[in-house]
Amino acid sequence: MSKELEVSYQFLSVLMNDPKYFDITFVEEKHFDGILKEVFKSMKIMYLKNGGILLPELMTDKKLDANLVSSIYAAYYTSNIDYFNMLQKSVIENYQKRCIAELSDNLMNNVIDLDTYEVEYRKIMKDKVIQAKKQLHLIYLYHHVRKNQRK
């Protein structure tokens, strides 16, 4: 399994085991490829509908493969907020790398010109800065809420 795929499995596993992180994640469907996009989408819909993830229901979802769902569930390590944020950042960075690689291929194959490449590249990098700011804000909020709950 590639490192990129492993990170995606671990991220989805944290959400599966601790779905409250759906409330603070800024990872979106677009950050996943293929069937993992469907897994994320199904989990999010289930969370919004039920307030949790029901593993048996997820495993019987006709759009998903039960063995894949089981493998993702088994990839669970911890629900620590710092670990979650590291995975979240990695999922988004992997997405950005895929976008840049596709953009570069399009440039090399003369599908786009250099000006278009530059504009699209800046959009990808701008998104990265926005995501970093969101992450810092969410970490602050999470720790602030936890601190107030202890009082």
mmCIF file of C-alpha atoms in Angstrom:
data_model
loop_
_atom_site.group_PDB
_atom_site.id
_atom_site.type_symbol
_atom_site.label_atom_id
_atom_site.label_comp_id
_atom_site.label_asym_id
_atom_site.label_seq_id
_atom_site.Cartn_x
_atom_site.Cartn_y
_atom_site.Cartn_z
ATOM 1 C CA MET A 1 0.000 0.000 0.000
ATOM 2 C CA SER A 2 1.351 3.441 -0.902
ATOM 3 C CA LYS A 3 2.042 6.015 1.804
ATOM 4 C CA GLU A 4 -0.661 8.246 0.307
ATOM 5 C CA LEU A 5 -3.246 5.476 0.465
ATOM 6 C CA GLU A 6 -2.193 4.548 3.991
ATOM 7 C CA VAL A 7 -2.701 8.150 5.154
ATOM 8 C CA SER A 8 -6.170 8.212 3.575
ATOM 9 C CA TYR A 9 -7.109 4.939 5.277
ATOM 10 C CA GLN A 10 -5.887 6.205 8.644
ATOM 11 C CA PHE A 11 -7.713 9.515 8.257
ATOM 12 C CA LEU A 12 -10.977 7.804 7.315
ATOM 13 C CA SER A 13 -10.467 5.350 10.165
ATOM 14 C CA VAL A 14 -10.208 8.180 12.699
ATOM 15 C CA LEU A 15 -13.472 9.627 11.359
ATOM 16 C CA MET A 16 -15.060 6.184 11.463
ATOM 17 C CA ASN A 17 -14.008 5.592 15.072
ATOM 18 C CA ASP A 18 -14.458 9.164 16.321
ATOM 19 C CA PRO A 19 -17.001 10.840 14.022
ATOM 20 C CA LYS A 20 -17.143 14.056 16.066
ATOM 21 C CA TYR A 21 -14.131 15.099 13.984
ATOM 22 C CA PHE A 22 -16.519 15.646 11.079
ATOM 23 C CA ASP A 23 -17.480 18.836 12.945
ATOM 24 C CA ILE A 24 -13.968 20.278 12.658
ATOM 25 C CA THR A 25 -12.477 18.733 9.529
ATOM 26 C CA PHE A 26 -11.947 20.802 6.420
ATOM 27 C CA VAL A 27 -11.167 17.767 4.290
ATOM 28 C CA GLU A 28 -13.733 17.445 1.519
ATOM 29 C CA GLU A 29 -14.784 14.756 -0.950
ATOM 30 C CA LYS A 30 -12.562 16.324 -3.607
ATOM 31 C CA HIS A 31 -9.493 15.435 -1.540
ATOM 32 C CA PHE A 32 -10.025 11.717 -2.218
ATOM 33 C CA ASP A 33 -9.903 9.606 -5.358
ATOM 34 C CA GLY A 34 -12.237 6.859 -6.538
ATOM 35 C CA ILE A 35 -13.872 4.626 -3.979
ATOM 36 C CA LEU A 36 -12.337 6.494 -1.023
ATOM 37 C CA LYS A 37 -14.327 9.532 -2.145
ATOM 38 C CA GLU A 38 -17.469 7.386 -1.878
ATOM 39 C CA VAL A 39 -16.449 6.116 1.568
ATOM 40 C CA PHE A 40 -15.939 9.665 2.834
ATOM 41 C CA LYS A 41 -19.226 10.815 1.299
ATOM 42 C CA SER A 42 -21.205 7.896 2.776
ATOM 43 C CA MET A 43 -19.647 8.386 6.209
ATOM 44 C CA LYS A 44 -20.385 12.106 6.199
ATOM 45 C CA ILE A 45 -24.003 11.587 5.144
ATOM 46 C CA MET A 46 -24.401 8.934 7.851
ATOM 47 C CA TYR A 47 -22.870 11.219 10.471
ATOM 48 C CA LEU A 48 -25.120 14.134 9.527
ATOM 49 C CA LYS A 49 -28.158 11.857 9.541
ATOM 50 C CA ASN A 50 -27.433 9.782 12.677
ATOM 51 C CA GLY A 51 -24.846 11.748 14.621
ATOM 52 C CA GLY A 52 -22.502 8.779 14.311
ATOM 53 C CA ILE A 53 -21.093 6.107 12.026
ATOM 54 C CA LEU A 54 -22.837 2.758 12.051
ATOM 55 C CA LEU A 55 -20.238 0.276 10.839
ATOM 56 C CA PRO A 56 -22.697 -2.550 9.912
ATOM 57 C CA GLU A 57 -24.759 -0.086 7.873
ATOM 58 C CA LEU A 58 -21.636 1.277 6.200
ATOM 59 C CA MET A 59 -20.470 -2.248 5.346
ATOM 60 C CA THR A 60 -23.779 -3.038 3.666
ATOM 61 C CA ASP A 61 -23.794 0.154 1.589
ATOM 62 C CA LYS A 62 -24.110 -1.095 -2.001
ATOM 63 C CA LYS A 63 -21.760 1.631 -3.305
ATOM 64 C CA LEU A 64 -18.969 0.421 -1.014
ATOM 65 C CA ASP A 65 -16.953 -2.755 -0.703
ATOM 66 C CA ALA A 66 -17.353 -4.360 2.766
ATOM 67 C CA ASN A 67 -13.723 -5.557 2.754
ATOM 68 C CA LEU A 68 -12.523 -2.029 2.019
ATOM 69 C CA VAL A 69 -14.630 -0.589 4.850
ATOM 70 C CA SER A 70 -13.267 -3.291 7.170
ATOM 71 C CA SER A 71 -9.684 -2.506 6.128
ATOM 72 C CA ILE A 72 -10.198 1.191 6.754
ATOM 73 C CA TYR A 73 -11.737 0.489 10.155
ATOM 74 C CA ALA A 74 -8.761 -1.732 11.041
ATOM 75 C CA ALA A 75 -6.286 1.053 10.168
ATOM 76 C CA TYR A 76 -7.301 2.885 13.352
ATOM 77 C CA TYR A 77 -4.440 4.096 15.534
ATOM 78 C CA THR A 78 -5.624 6.934 17.776
ATOM 79 C CA SER A 79 -8.106 9.815 17.910
ATOM 80 C CA ASN A 80 -5.614 12.293 19.316
ATOM 81 C CA ILE A 81 -6.330 15.775 17.904
ATOM 82 C CA ASP A 82 -2.711 16.351 16.900
ATOM 83 C CA TYR A 83 -2.621 13.029 15.034
ATOM 84 C CA PHE A 84 -5.929 13.865 13.362
ATOM 85 C CA ASN A 85 -4.624 17.256 12.246
ATOM 86 C CA MET A 86 -1.416 15.702 10.899
ATOM 87 C CA LEU A 87 -3.490 13.218 8.862
ATOM 88 C CA GLN A 88 -5.847 15.953 7.701
ATOM 89 C CA LYS A 89 -2.919 18.054 6.516
ATOM 90 C CA SER A 90 -1.379 15.048 4.741
ATOM 91 C CA VAL A 91 -4.635 14.161 2.944
ATOM 92 C CA ILE A 92 -4.890 17.711 1.609
ATOM 93 C CA GLU A 93 -1.201 17.863 0.644
ATOM 94 C CA ASN A 94 -1.527 14.563 -1.219
ATOM 95 C CA TYR A 95 -4.508 15.990 -3.096
ATOM 96 C CA GLN A 96 -2.537 19.120 -3.973
ATOM 97 C CA LYS A 97 0.381 17.019 -5.225
ATOM 98 C CA ARG A 98 -2.000 15.060 -7.469
ATOM 99 C CA CYS A 99 -3.452 18.322 -8.808
ATOM 100 C CA ILE A 100 -0.005 19.765 -9.501
ATOM 101 C CA ALA A 101 1.144 16.529 -11.166
ATOM 102 C CA GLU A 102 -1.936 16.554 -13.417
ATOM 103 C CA LEU A 103 -1.404 20.221 -14.181
ATOM 104 C CA SER A 104 2.251 19.559 -15.055
ATOM 105 C CA ASP A 105 1.271 16.671 -17.324
ATOM 106 C CA ASN A 106 -1.198 18.937 -19.102
ATOM 107 C CA LEU A 107 1.510 21.538 -19.586
ATOM 108 C CA MET A 108 4.032 18.999 -20.888
ATOM 109 C CA ASN A 109 1.452 17.529 -23.286
ATOM 110 C CA ASN A 110 0.491 21.007 -24.570
ATOM 111 C CA VAL A 111 -3.051 20.706 -23.253
ATOM 112 C CA ILE A 112 -2.560 24.027 -21.457
ATOM 113 C CA ASP A 113 -0.132 26.890 -21.928
ATOM 114 C CA LEU A 114 2.291 28.327 -19.382
ATOM 115 C CA ASP A 115 -0.026 31.200 -18.416
ATOM 116 C CA THR A 116 -2.867 28.790 -17.628
ATOM 117 C CA TYR A 117 -0.445 26.606 -15.672
ATOM 118 C CA GLU A 118 0.634 29.568 -13.565
ATOM 119 C CA VAL A 119 -2.945 30.662 -12.826
ATOM 120 C CA GLU A 120 -4.041 27.134 -11.859
ATOM 121 C CA TYR A 121 -0.907 26.535 -9.796
ATOM 122 C CA ARG A 122 -1.558 29.733 -7.823
ATOM 123 C CA LYS A 123 -5.127 28.578 -7.121
ATOM 124 C CA ILE A 124 -3.805 25.304 -5.699
ATOM 125 C CA MET A 125 -1.230 27.077 -3.542
ATOM 126 C CA LYS A 126 -3.755 29.705 -2.388
ATOM 127 C CA ASP A 127 -6.011 26.864 -1.275
ATOM 128 C CA LYS A 128 -3.067 25.491 0.721
ATOM 129 C CA VAL A 129 -2.655 28.773 2.628
ATOM 130 C CA ILE A 130 -6.391 28.981 3.313
ATOM 131 C CA GLN A 131 -6.399 25.391 4.607
ATOM 132 C CA ALA A 132 -3.440 26.121 6.915
ATOM 133 C CA LYS A 133 -5.246 29.126 8.400
ATOM 134 C CA LYS A 134 -8.389 27.060 8.933
ATOM 135 C CA GLN A 135 -6.361 24.338 10.610
ATOM 136 C CA LEU A 136 -4.764 26.761 13.058
ATOM 137 C CA HIS A 137 -8.166 28.247 13.880
ATOM 138 C CA LEU A 138 -9.727 24.830 14.449
ATOM 139 C CA ILE A 139 -6.875 23.691 16.686
ATOM 140 C CA TYR A 140 -7.313 26.835 18.756
ATOM 141 C CA LEU A 141 -11.084 26.300 19.022
ATOM 142 C CA TYR A 142 -10.684 22.642 19.939
ATOM 143 C CA HIS A 143 -8.215 23.365 22.738
ATOM 144 C CA HIS A 144 -10.258 26.356 23.948
ATOM 145 C CA VAL A 145 -13.449 24.253 24.182
ATOM 146 C CA ARG A 146 -11.606 21.437 25.993
ATOM 147 C CA LYS A 147 -10.110 23.905 28.469
ATOM 148 C CA ASN A 148 -13.559 25.404 29.215
ATOM 149 C CA GLN A 149 -15.110 21.940 29.629
ATOM 150 C CA ARG A 150 -12.606 21.125 32.383
ATOM 151 C CA LYS A 151 -13.683 24.152 34.472
#
